[in-house]
């Protein structure tokens, strides 16, 4: 069961990481950073807009949401700041 104030937990077939938005370095659990997701169910890009696609999806396919959050030790995801994108 998801904890109060969390947005839930990571679904199967979805990879999630939280990174330092300035350095791109992955952060440990319970440390706020930019939420990035990777999955076959995540969009591959904006239609006919390579510039915006390159801004939001990195070369490894990770979608950078711009949202700041963290994952706790029980796999619950929390968003603590709205999208910067």
PDB file of N, CA and C in Angstrom, residues 3-67:
ATOM      1  N   UNK A   3       2.243   4.964   0.719  1.00  0.00           N
ATOM      2  CA  UNK A   3       2.233   5.833   1.892  1.00  0.00           C
ATOM      3  C   UNK A   3       1.491   7.129   1.606  1.00  0.00           C
ATOM      4  N   UNK A   4       0.960   7.721   2.654  1.00  0.00           N
ATOM      5  CA  UNK A   4       0.291   9.013   2.548  1.00  0.00           C
ATOM      6  C   UNK A   4       1.259  10.036   1.958  1.00  0.00           C
ATOM      7  N   UNK A   5       0.768  10.860   1.059  1.00  0.00           N
ATOM      8  CA  UNK A   5       1.517  11.922   0.369  1.00  0.00           C
ATOM      9  C   UNK A   5       2.469  11.419  -0.702  1.00  0.00           C
ATOM     10  N   UNK A   6       2.533  10.103  -0.910  1.00  0.00           N
ATOM     11  CA  UNK A   6       3.357   9.605  -2.007  1.00  0.00           C
ATOM     12  C   UNK A   6       2.500   9.571  -3.272  1.00  0.00           C
ATOM     13  N   UNK A   7       3.151   9.453  -4.421  1.00  0.00           N
ATOM     14  CA  UNK A   7       2.411   9.287  -5.680  1.00  0.00           C
ATOM     15  C   UNK A   7       2.287   7.810  -6.021  1.00  0.00           C
ATOM     16  N   UNK A   8       2.703   6.963  -5.101  1.00  0.00           N
ATOM     17  CA  UNK A   8       2.608   5.522  -5.297  1.00  0.00           C
ATOM     18  C   UNK A   8       3.970   4.884  -5.411  1.00  0.00           C
ATOM     19  N   UNK A   9       4.017   3.770  -6.087  1.00  0.00           N
ATOM     20  CA  UNK A   9       5.251   3.018  -6.230  1.00  0.00           C
ATOM     21  C   UNK A   9       5.528   2.783  -7.701  1.00  0.00           C
ATOM     22  N   UNK A  10       6.704   2.279  -8.008  1.00  0.00           N
ATOM     23  CA  UNK A  10       7.125   2.074  -9.391  1.00  0.00           C
ATOM     24  C   UNK A  10       6.402   0.863  -9.977  1.00  0.00           C
ATOM     25  N   UNK A  11       5.802   1.068 -11.122  1.00  0.00           N
ATOM     26  CA  UNK A  11       5.084  -0.003 -11.801  1.00  0.00           C
ATOM     27  C   UNK A  11       6.055  -0.973 -12.456  1.00  0.00           C
ATOM     28  N   UNK A  12       5.619  -2.215 -12.682  1.00  0.00           N
ATOM     29  CA  UNK A  12       6.464  -3.165 -13.407  1.00  0.00           C
ATOM     30  C   UNK A  12       6.818  -2.616 -14.791  1.00  0.00           C
ATOM     31  N   UNK A  13       7.972  -2.974 -15.285  1.00  0.00           N
ATOM     32  CA  UNK A  13       8.461  -2.556 -16.609  1.00  0.00           C
ATOM     33  C   UNK A  13       8.732  -1.061 -16.719  1.00  0.00           C
ATOM     34  N   UNK A  14       8.869  -0.374 -15.593  1.00  0.00           N
ATOM     35  CA  UNK A  14       9.193   1.050 -15.587  1.00  0.00           C
ATOM     36  C   UNK A  14      10.452   1.243 -14.755  1.00  0.00           C
ATOM     37  N   UNK A  15      11.463   1.852 -15.351  1.00  0.00           N
ATOM     38  CA  UNK A  15      12.677   2.175 -14.613  1.00  0.00           C
ATOM     39  C   UNK A  15      12.615   3.639 -14.204  1.00  0.00           C
ATOM     40  N   UNK A  16      13.028   3.924 -12.996  1.00  0.00           N
ATOM     41  CA  UNK A  16      13.001   5.273 -12.453  1.00  0.00           C
ATOM     42  C   UNK A  16      14.346   5.566 -11.814  1.00  0.00           C
ATOM     43  N   UNK A  17      14.802   6.805 -12.011  1.00  0.00           N
ATOM     44  CA  UNK A  17      15.989   7.251 -11.279  1.00  0.00           C
ATOM     45  C   UNK A  17      15.793   8.715 -10.936  1.00  0.00           C
ATOM     46  N   UNK A  18      16.490   9.140  -9.906  1.00  0.00           N
ATOM     47  CA  UNK A  18      16.480  10.532  -9.490  1.00  0.00           C
ATOM     48  C   UNK A  18      17.904  11.030  -9.629  1.00  0.00           C
ATOM     49  N   UNK A  19      18.060  12.166 -10.329  1.00  0.00           N
ATOM     50  CA  UNK A  19      19.399  12.665 -10.613  1.00  0.00           C
ATOM     51  C   UNK A  19      19.566  14.093 -10.110  1.00  0.00           C
ATOM     52  N   UNK A  20      20.813  14.470  -9.904  1.00  0.00           N
ATOM     53  CA  UNK A  20      21.141  15.859  -9.643  1.00  0.00           C
ATOM     54  C   UNK A  20      20.944  16.590 -10.964  1.00  0.00           C
ATOM     55  N   UNK A  21      20.016  17.570 -11.034  1.00  0.00           N
ATOM     56  CA  UNK A  21      19.743  18.222 -12.318  1.00  0.00           C
ATOM     57  C   UNK A  21      20.931  18.991 -12.888  1.00  0.00           C
ATOM     58  N   UNK A  22      21.866  19.369 -12.051  1.00  0.00           N
ATOM     59  CA  UNK A  22      23.024  20.128 -12.515  1.00  0.00           C
ATOM     60  C   UNK A  22      24.146  19.248 -13.049  1.00  0.00           C
ATOM     61  N   UNK A  23      24.321  18.060 -12.446  1.00  0.00           N
ATOM     62  CA  UNK A  23      25.438  17.202 -12.837  1.00  0.00           C
ATOM     63  C   UNK A  23      25.001  15.947 -13.599  1.00  0.00           C
ATOM     64  N   UNK A  24      23.706  15.565 -13.481  1.00  0.00           N
ATOM     65  CA  UNK A  24      23.229  14.339 -14.105  1.00  0.00           C
ATOM     66  C   UNK A  24      23.569  13.086 -13.313  1.00  0.00           C
ATOM     67  N   UNK A  25      24.198  13.257 -12.158  1.00  0.00           N
ATOM     68  CA  UNK A  25      24.598  12.123 -11.313  1.00  0.00           C
ATOM     69  C   UNK A  25      23.389  11.509 -10.617  1.00  0.00           C
ATOM     70  N   UNK A  26      23.291  10.175 -10.642  1.00  0.00           N
ATOM     71  CA  UNK A  26      22.222   9.471  -9.930  1.00  0.00           C
ATOM     72  C   UNK A  26      22.364   9.688  -8.437  1.00  0.00           C
ATOM     73  N   UNK A  27      21.222   9.830  -7.778  1.00  0.00           N
ATOM     74  CA  UNK A  27      21.210  10.106  -6.344  1.00  0.00           C
ATOM     75  C   UNK A  27      20.712   8.897  -5.560  1.00  0.00           C
ATOM     76  N   UNK A  28      21.148   8.773  -4.302  1.00  0.00           N
ATOM     77  CA  UNK A  28      20.686   7.653  -3.469  1.00  0.00           C
ATOM     78  C   UNK A  28      19.239   7.858  -3.008  1.00  0.00           C
ATOM     79  N   UNK A  29      18.653   6.814  -2.485  1.00  0.00           N
ATOM     80  CA  UNK A  29      17.289   6.874  -1.944  1.00  0.00           C
ATOM     81  C   UNK A  29      17.184   8.001  -0.910  1.00  0.00           C
ATOM     82  N   UNK A  30      15.982   8.521  -0.786  1.00  0.00           N
ATOM     83  CA  UNK A  30      15.658   9.566   0.189  1.00  0.00           C
ATOM     84  C   UNK A  30      16.381  10.885  -0.073  1.00  0.00           C
ATOM     85  N   UNK A  31      16.912  11.058  -1.286  1.00  0.00           N
ATOM     86  CA  UNK A  31      17.596  12.292  -1.663  1.00  0.00           C
ATOM     87  C   UNK A  31      16.847  12.912  -2.844  1.00  0.00           C
ATOM     88  N   UNK A  32      16.262  14.099  -2.674  1.00  0.00           N
ATOM     89  CA  UNK A  32      15.509  14.715  -3.766  1.00  0.00           C
ATOM     90  C   UNK A  32      16.373  15.017  -4.988  1.00  0.00           C
ATOM     91  N   UNK A  33      15.804  14.743  -6.149  1.00  0.00           N
ATOM     92  CA  UNK A  33      16.452  15.023  -7.422  1.00  0.00           C
ATOM     93  C   UNK A  33      15.433  14.977  -8.532  1.00  0.00           C
ATOM     94  N   UNK A  34      15.872  15.231  -9.766  1.00  0.00           N
ATOM     95  CA  UNK A  34      14.948  15.219 -10.900  1.00  0.00           C
ATOM     96  C   UNK A  34      14.525  13.787 -11.217  1.00  0.00           C
ATOM     97  N   UNK A  35      13.236  13.599 -11.385  1.00  0.00           N
ATOM     98  CA  UNK A  35      12.677  12.300 -11.730  1.00  0.00           C
ATOM     99  C   UNK A  35      12.876  12.026 -13.217  1.00  0.00           C
ATOM    100  N   UNK A  36      13.495  10.885 -13.525  1.00  0.00           N
ATOM    101  CA  UNK A  36      13.694  10.435 -14.902  1.00  0.00           C
ATOM    102  C   UNK A  36      13.103   9.038 -15.021  1.00  0.00           C
ATOM    103  N   UNK A  37      12.451   8.764 -16.157  1.00  0.00           N
ATOM    104  CA  UNK A  37      11.817   7.466 -16.364  1.00  0.00           C
ATOM    105  C   UNK A  37      12.237   6.870 -17.697  1.00  0.00           C
ATOM    106  N   UNK A  38      12.253   5.540 -17.735  1.00  0.00           N
ATOM    107  CA  UNK A  38      12.605   4.797 -18.945  1.00  0.00           C
ATOM    108  C   UNK A  38      11.694   3.583 -19.025  1.00  0.00           C
ATOM    109  N   UNK A  39      11.009   3.449 -20.160  1.00  0.00           N
ATOM    110  CA  UNK A  39      10.104   2.322 -20.354  1.00  0.00           C
ATOM    111  C   UNK A  39       9.631   2.312 -21.789  1.00  0.00           C
ATOM    112  N   UNK A  40       9.155   1.166 -22.225  1.00  0.00           N
ATOM    113  CA  UNK A  40       8.565   1.085 -23.556  1.00  0.00           C
ATOM    114  C   UNK A  40       7.256   1.855 -23.635  1.00  0.00           C
ATOM    115  N   UNK A  41       6.639   2.133 -22.483  1.00  0.00           N
ATOM    116  CA  UNK A  41       5.362   2.852 -22.487  1.00  0.00           C
ATOM    117  C   UNK A  41       5.544   4.374 -22.395  1.00  0.00           C
ATOM    118  N   UNK A  42       6.779   4.835 -22.319  1.00  0.00           N
ATOM    119  CA  UNK A  42       7.059   6.269 -22.281  1.00  0.00           C
ATOM    120  C   UNK A  42       7.260   6.761 -23.706  1.00  0.00           C
ATOM    121  N   UNK A  43       6.775   7.956 -23.983  1.00  0.00           N
ATOM    122  CA  UNK A  43       6.866   8.489 -25.344  1.00  0.00           C
ATOM    123  C   UNK A  43       8.310   8.480 -25.847  1.00  0.00           C
ATOM    124  N   UNK A  44       8.447   8.358 -27.153  1.00  0.00           N
ATOM    125  CA  UNK A  44       9.765   8.340 -27.789  1.00  0.00           C
ATOM    126  C   UNK A  44      10.194   9.728 -28.234  1.00  0.00           C
ATOM    127  N   UNK A  45       9.279  10.680 -28.205  1.00  0.00           N
ATOM    128  CA  UNK A  45       9.621  12.038 -28.585  1.00  0.00           C
ATOM    129  C   UNK A  45       8.419  12.801 -29.074  1.00  0.00           C
ATOM    130  N   UNK A  46       8.632  14.071 -29.340  1.00  0.00           N
ATOM    131  CA  UNK A  46       7.593  14.938 -29.873  1.00  0.00           C
ATOM    132  C   UNK A  46       7.537  14.791 -31.391  1.00  0.00           C
ATOM    133  N   UNK A  47       6.365  14.694 -31.938  1.00  0.00           N
ATOM    134  CA  UNK A  47       6.176  14.533 -33.367  1.00  0.00           C
ATOM    135  C   UNK A  47       6.735  15.745 -34.117  1.00  0.00           C
ATOM    136  N   UNK A  48       7.650  15.476 -35.035  1.00  0.00           N
ATOM    137  CA  UNK A  48       8.260  16.513 -35.877  1.00  0.00           C
ATOM    138  C   UNK A  48       8.910  17.640 -35.083  1.00  0.00           C
ATOM    139  N   UNK A  49       9.446  17.340 -33.907  1.00  0.00           N
ATOM    140  CA  UNK A  49      10.096  18.374 -33.109  1.00  0.00           C
ATOM    141  C   UNK A  49      11.336  17.784 -32.432  1.00  0.00           C
ATOM    142  N   UNK A  50      12.388  17.636 -33.218  1.00  0.00           N
ATOM    143  CA  UNK A  50      13.624  17.025 -32.711  1.00  0.00           C
ATOM    144  C   UNK A  50      14.280  17.866 -31.620  1.00  0.00           C
ATOM    145  N   UNK A  51      14.167  19.183 -31.702  1.00  0.00           N
ATOM    146  CA  UNK A  51      14.798  20.054 -30.708  1.00  0.00           C
ATOM    147  C   UNK A  51      14.190  19.842 -29.321  1.00  0.00           C
ATOM    148  N   UNK A  52      12.868  19.826 -29.226  1.00  0.00           N
ATOM    149  CA  UNK A  52      12.212  19.596 -27.933  1.00  0.00           C
ATOM    150  C   UNK A  52      12.453  18.171 -27.448  1.00  0.00           C
ATOM    151  N   UNK A  53      12.452  17.218 -28.369  1.00  0.00           N
ATOM    152  CA  UNK A  53      12.729  15.828 -27.996  1.00  0.00           C
ATOM    153  C   UNK A  53      14.117  15.714 -27.378  1.00  0.00           C
ATOM    154  N   UNK A  54      15.113  16.328 -27.994  1.00  0.00           N
ATOM    155  CA  UNK A  54      16.486  16.270 -27.478  1.00  0.00           C
ATOM    156  C   UNK A  54      16.606  16.970 -26.122  1.00  0.00           C
ATOM    157  N   UNK A  55      15.744  17.942 -25.869  1.00  0.00           N
ATOM    158  CA  UNK A  55      15.784  18.668 -24.597  1.00  0.00           C
ATOM    159  C   UNK A  55      15.241  17.829 -23.441  1.00  0.00           C
ATOM    160  N   UNK A  56      14.275  16.968 -23.736  1.00  0.00           N
ATOM    161  CA  UNK A  56      13.597  16.245 -22.664  1.00  0.00           C
ATOM    162  C   UNK A  56      13.972  14.756 -22.575  1.00  0.00           C
ATOM    163  N   UNK A  57      14.460  14.173 -23.685  1.00  0.00           N
ATOM    164  CA  UNK A  57      14.843  12.761 -23.692  1.00  0.00           C
ATOM    165  C   UNK A  57      16.330  12.676 -24.013  1.00  0.00           C
ATOM    166  N   UNK A  58      17.096  12.060 -23.095  1.00  0.00           N
ATOM    167  CA  UNK A  58      18.545  12.011 -23.309  1.00  0.00           C
ATOM    168  C   UNK A  58      18.936  10.910 -24.296  1.00  0.00           C
ATOM    169  N   UNK A  59      20.221  10.831 -24.602  1.00  0.00           N
ATOM    170  CA  UNK A  59      20.715   9.889 -25.616  1.00  0.00           C
ATOM    171  C   UNK A  59      20.501   8.430 -25.228  1.00  0.00           C
ATOM    172  N   UNK A  60      20.270   8.156 -23.949  1.00  0.00           N
ATOM    173  CA  UNK A  60      20.024   6.784 -23.494  1.00  0.00           C
ATOM    174  C   UNK A  60      18.531   6.466 -23.395  1.00  0.00           C
ATOM    175  N   UNK A  61      17.679   7.409 -23.786  1.00  0.00           N
ATOM    176  CA  UNK A  61      16.244   7.169 -23.787  1.00  0.00           C
ATOM    177  C   UNK A  61      15.511   7.565 -22.519  1.00  0.00           C
ATOM    178  N   UNK A  62      16.210   8.117 -21.535  1.00  0.00           N
ATOM    179  CA  UNK A  62      15.572   8.539 -20.291  1.00  0.00           C
ATOM    180  C   UNK A  62      14.792   9.829 -20.525  1.00  0.00           C
ATOM    181  N   UNK A  63      13.523   9.837 -20.126  1.00  0.00           N
ATOM    182  CA  UNK A  63      12.702  11.034 -20.185  1.00  0.00           C
ATOM    183  C   UNK A  63      12.907  11.820 -18.897  1.00  0.00           C
ATOM    184  N   UNK A  64      13.351  13.055 -19.035  1.00  0.00           N
ATOM    185  CA  UNK A  64      13.588  13.934 -17.885  1.00  0.00           C
ATOM    186  C   UNK A  64      12.317  14.735 -17.632  1.00  0.00           C
ATOM    187  N   UNK A  65      11.619  14.416 -16.549  1.00  0.00           N
ATOM    188  CA  UNK A  65      10.313  15.023 -16.286  1.00  0.00           C
ATOM    189  C   UNK A  65      10.416  16.465 -15.814  1.00  0.00           C
ATOM    190  N   UNK A  66      11.525  16.815 -15.193  1.00  0.00           N
ATOM    191  CA  UNK A  66      11.640  18.139 -14.589  1.00  0.00           C
ATOM    192  C   UNK A  66      11.069  18.178 -13.184  1.00  0.00           C
ATOM    193  N   UNK A  67      10.325  17.148 -12.784  1.00  0.00           N
ATOM    194  CA  UNK A  67       9.775  17.081 -11.434  1.00  0.00           C
ATOM    195  C   UNK A  67      10.877  16.703 -10.452  1.00  0.00           C
TER     196      UNK A  67
END
